[in-house]
XYZ file of C-alpha atoms in Angstrom:
267
model
C 127.597 -123.161 -69.212
C 123.805 -123.481 -69.141
C 121.871 -120.658 -67.470
C 119.333 -123.161 -66.181
C 119.791 -124.390 -62.635
C 117.787 -126.787 -60.560
C 114.671 -125.108 -59.166
C 114.935 -122.118 -61.505
C 111.898 -121.343 -63.684
C 112.985 -121.373 -67.336
C 111.875 -118.459 -69.483
C 109.150 -118.779 -72.110
C 111.847 -118.345 -74.764
C 113.746 -121.351 -73.385
C 110.600 -123.471 -73.185
C 109.538 -122.609 -76.736
C 113.067 -123.373 -77.943
C 112.750 -126.717 -76.139
C 109.381 -127.338 -77.833
C 110.915 -126.523 -81.228
C 113.938 -128.784 -80.623
C 116.378 -125.881 -80.813
C 118.353 -126.539 -77.586
C 121.596 -128.472 -77.262
C 121.566 -131.822 -75.462
C 122.627 -130.450 -72.070
C 120.006 -127.681 -72.036
C 117.302 -130.068 -73.199
C 118.157 -132.596 -70.485
C 117.973 -129.898 -67.800
C 114.552 -128.674 -68.958
C 113.285 -132.250 -69.162
C 114.244 -132.704 -65.493
C 112.554 -129.441 -64.536
C 109.347 -130.460 -66.328
C 109.378 -133.781 -64.490
C 110.214 -132.354 -61.040
C 108.573 -128.907 -60.917
C 104.795 -128.621 -61.300
C 105.049 -124.917 -62.240
C 107.398 -125.701 -65.104
C 105.219 -128.606 -66.254
C 102.113 -126.396 -66.295
C 103.875 -123.643 -68.221
C 105.261 -126.223 -70.679
C 101.743 -127.592 -71.251
C 100.396 -124.053 -71.743
C 103.059 -123.085 -74.289
C 102.644 -126.422 -76.064
C 99.128 -125.376 -77.037
C 98.714 -123.406 -80.236
C 96.009 -121.113 -81.546
C 96.904 -121.929 -85.135
C 93.989 -123.442 -87.106
C 95.540 -126.882 -87.453
C 92.230 -128.552 -88.169
C 91.618 -126.365 -91.210
C 95.235 -126.285 -92.387
C 95.745 -130.041 -92.282
C 92.193 -131.254 -92.903
C 92.938 -132.795 -96.327
C 95.901 -134.730 -94.911
C 94.333 -135.627 -91.567
C 91.346 -137.066 -93.397
C 93.741 -139.698 -94.774
C 95.572 -140.286 -91.495
C 95.100 -143.595 -89.643
C 93.133 -141.874 -86.858
C 91.649 -145.065 -85.446
C 95.072 -146.661 -85.210
C 96.545 -143.593 -83.493
C 93.661 -143.515 -80.991
C 94.172 -147.196 -80.245
C 97.886 -146.619 -79.684
C 97.143 -143.804 -77.204
C 94.492 -145.821 -75.373
C 96.980 -148.651 -74.930
C 99.426 -146.476 -72.967
C 98.909 -147.242 -69.226
C 99.104 -144.388 -66.721
C 102.426 -145.640 -65.299
C 104.006 -145.643 -68.728
C 102.535 -142.213 -69.367
C 104.367 -140.985 -66.277
C 107.625 -142.353 -67.667
C 106.999 -140.598 -70.954
C 106.368 -137.338 -69.068
C 109.705 -137.777 -67.278
C 111.352 -137.901 -70.674
C 109.805 -134.516 -71.455
C 106.880 -135.761 -73.544
C 103.344 -136.026 -72.145
C 100.342 -137.811 -73.592
C 99.592 -134.773 -75.746
C 103.249 -134.624 -76.793
C 103.177 -138.271 -77.860
C 100.194 -137.673 -80.110
C 101.822 -134.525 -81.473
C 104.990 -136.479 -82.258
C 103.050 -139.170 -84.112
C 101.055 -136.566 -86.020
C 104.234 -134.637 -86.821
C 105.836 -137.778 -88.182
C 102.845 -138.364 -90.415
C 102.910 -134.802 -91.705
C 106.667 -134.971 -92.277
C 106.244 -138.187 -94.190
C 104.090 -136.413 -96.729
C 106.652 -133.601 -97.018
C 104.767 -130.689 -95.470
C 107.245 -127.945 -94.570
C 106.257 -126.375 -91.231
C 107.906 -123.106 -92.248
C 105.221 -122.609 -94.912
C 102.670 -121.763 -92.217
C 105.209 -120.159 -89.870
C 104.654 -122.441 -86.894
C 108.190 -122.058 -85.590
C 108.063 -118.263 -85.723
C 104.740 -118.041 -83.915
C 105.766 -120.453 -81.171
C 109.030 -118.661 -80.480
C 107.317 -115.253 -80.541
C 103.812 -115.670 -79.074
C 101.174 -113.158 -80.160
C 100.774 -110.821 -77.186
C 97.102 -110.161 -77.992
C 96.345 -113.872 -77.954
C 98.465 -114.487 -74.857
C 96.665 -112.022 -72.588
C 93.282 -113.441 -73.540
C 94.547 -116.931 -72.734
C 95.726 -115.769 -69.302
C 92.347 -114.139 -68.567
C 90.505 -117.304 -69.624
C 92.680 -119.469 -67.361
C 91.935 -117.145 -64.447
C 88.199 -116.764 -65.039
C 87.744 -120.510 -65.506
C 88.309 -120.822 -61.734
C 85.338 -118.540 -60.949
C 81.982 -119.839 -59.746
C 78.833 -117.973 -58.757
C 80.060 -118.192 -55.157
C 83.234 -116.308 -56.130
C 81.068 -113.293 -56.936
C 78.467 -113.726 -54.195
C 79.556 -110.673 -52.153
C 77.362 -107.551 -52.459
C 78.425 -105.229 -55.251
C 78.158 -102.007 -53.270
C 76.116 -98.914 -54.004
C 76.457 -96.571 -56.972
C 79.049 -94.391 -55.222
C 81.254 -97.406 -54.473
C 80.986 -98.577 -58.076
C 81.996 -95.122 -59.300
C 84.993 -95.142 -56.962
C 86.136 -98.579 -58.163
C 85.749 -97.691 -61.833
C 87.525 -94.359 -61.384
C 90.476 -96.106 -59.760
C 90.622 -98.744 -62.493
C 90.185 -96.185 -65.268
C 92.993 -94.007 -63.880
C 95.419 -96.941 -64.158
C 94.519 -97.370 -67.832
C 94.016 -93.707 -68.738
C 90.464 -94.614 -69.719
C 87.205 -93.031 -68.621
C 84.903 -95.654 -67.093
C 81.455 -95.014 -65.628
C 78.878 -97.481 -64.275
C 76.512 -96.535 -67.110
C 79.182 -97.216 -69.752
C 79.936 -100.755 -68.563
C 76.418 -101.728 -67.472
C 74.865 -104.734 -69.216
C 71.120 -105.347 -69.311
C 70.012 -108.157 -66.999
C 73.543 -108.811 -65.701
C 74.700 -107.713 -62.257
C 77.871 -105.641 -61.899
C 79.920 -107.140 -59.044
C 83.299 -105.376 -58.873
C 86.060 -103.620 -60.769
C 89.702 -104.305 -59.975
C 93.208 -104.036 -61.360
C 95.229 -107.188 -61.987
C 98.791 -107.474 -63.235
C 99.662 -108.923 -66.621
C 103.271 -108.913 -67.797
C 104.031 -105.983 -65.420
C 101.180 -103.963 -66.938
C 97.738 -103.102 -65.483
C 94.862 -105.312 -66.591
C 91.371 -104.148 -65.686
C 88.791 -106.751 -64.763
C 85.150 -105.721 -64.441
C 83.320 -108.746 -63.074
C 79.627 -109.535 -63.488
C 77.268 -112.301 -62.468
C 74.776 -113.420 -65.103
C 71.810 -115.188 -63.450
C 71.551 -117.494 -66.461
C 75.163 -118.408 -67.259
C 77.275 -117.437 -64.245
C 80.491 -115.377 -64.024
C 81.313 -112.947 -66.817
C 84.068 -110.347 -67.175
C 84.991 -107.345 -69.279
C 88.782 -107.070 -69.329
C 90.909 -104.231 -70.694
C 94.617 -103.621 -71.299
C 96.498 -100.828 -72.992
C 97.441 -101.626 -76.571
C 99.299 -99.782 -79.298
C 98.291 -102.246 -82.014
C 95.514 -99.975 -83.302
C 91.766 -100.365 -83.742
C 90.357 -103.768 -84.696
C 86.774 -104.889 -85.295
C 85.158 -107.424 -82.925
C 86.053 -111.067 -83.362
C 85.087 -114.232 -81.508
C 86.751 -117.312 -80.047
C 86.215 -119.973 -77.408
C 88.603 -120.482 -74.500
C 88.342 -122.885 -71.550
C 84.730 -123.611 -72.509
C 83.805 -119.910 -72.479
C 82.820 -117.600 -75.324
C 84.992 -114.542 -75.964
C 84.290 -111.401 -77.975
C 87.372 -109.213 -78.361
C 88.177 -105.932 -80.104
C 90.570 -102.976 -79.947
C 90.440 -99.205 -80.019
C 93.394 -97.032 -80.973
C 94.702 -97.234 -77.404
C 93.189 -100.272 -75.653
C 92.327 -103.943 -76.178
C 89.058 -105.306 -74.787
C 87.554 -108.737 -74.248
C 84.187 -109.875 -72.927
C 84.290 -113.455 -71.678
C 81.615 -115.687 -70.178
C 79.529 -118.838 -70.478
C 76.556 -117.178 -72.209
C 75.725 -118.204 -75.811
C 77.868 -116.461 -78.397
C 75.005 -114.485 -79.950
C 74.163 -113.031 -76.539
C 77.832 -112.280 -75.886
C 78.036 -110.464 -79.230
C 75.055 -108.279 -78.364
C 76.383 -107.466 -74.896
C 79.789 -106.602 -76.338
C 78.191 -104.381 -78.976
C 76.293 -102.467 -76.281
C 79.433 -101.961 -74.188
C 81.417 -100.836 -77.246
C 78.783 -98.253 -78.128
C 78.734 -96.849 -74.588
C 82.523 -96.730 -74.259
C 82.885 -94.942 -77.603
C 80.153 -92.489 -76.650
């Protein structure tokens, strides 16, 4: 008997198994109905359908030969009402393109196990996942979100002490200060039943910015960069914590700000 029932949110493992075509017909039909009827399930399905794998680089030689213009024309020809019907069947507009692209790749005998796509989809990288969640959340911020006064130095110390205690990390206003950018607040959010620190700032030039921190046992890692939801991200790890600085500022400025924060936190 299926463990899925109407109105019940399927787990990420079930949704990724659905994406990979690993469910039996009954389970697949139930998830298809949930995706069509429940907006929460549809949003989570869309989120898990995205991948951080470098498809453009991995398949560039093959995609260069693909009939891109023809595929684009096929997509453009799908009216919105038909798109809704396709969604009901468990495949959205993005899914349709993915299916066509997958067929093309399969036709030229590329084995998806060579690059481990199935393994990574069924077992998402936790480090990548938390940064994706933060980006989704911060993308909703505007300057008005952070318009309230930041409080005096004593209030900032109190907020940072409370946040630091949750993460077993010493945080002081001087350690997380960034030149020319206004500290607004420090708070604890919840990610996967674990504390996630968010230190929010307002940059007069680019808008909302945040330094976010979670505990991590993955070990130290040098800074790296990525772009999520139209924002630039610099992320790194210490022996005990993972950090990310995210905002709309240019990447070179984000790198410098992150380097300053790293130096102060280490000190």
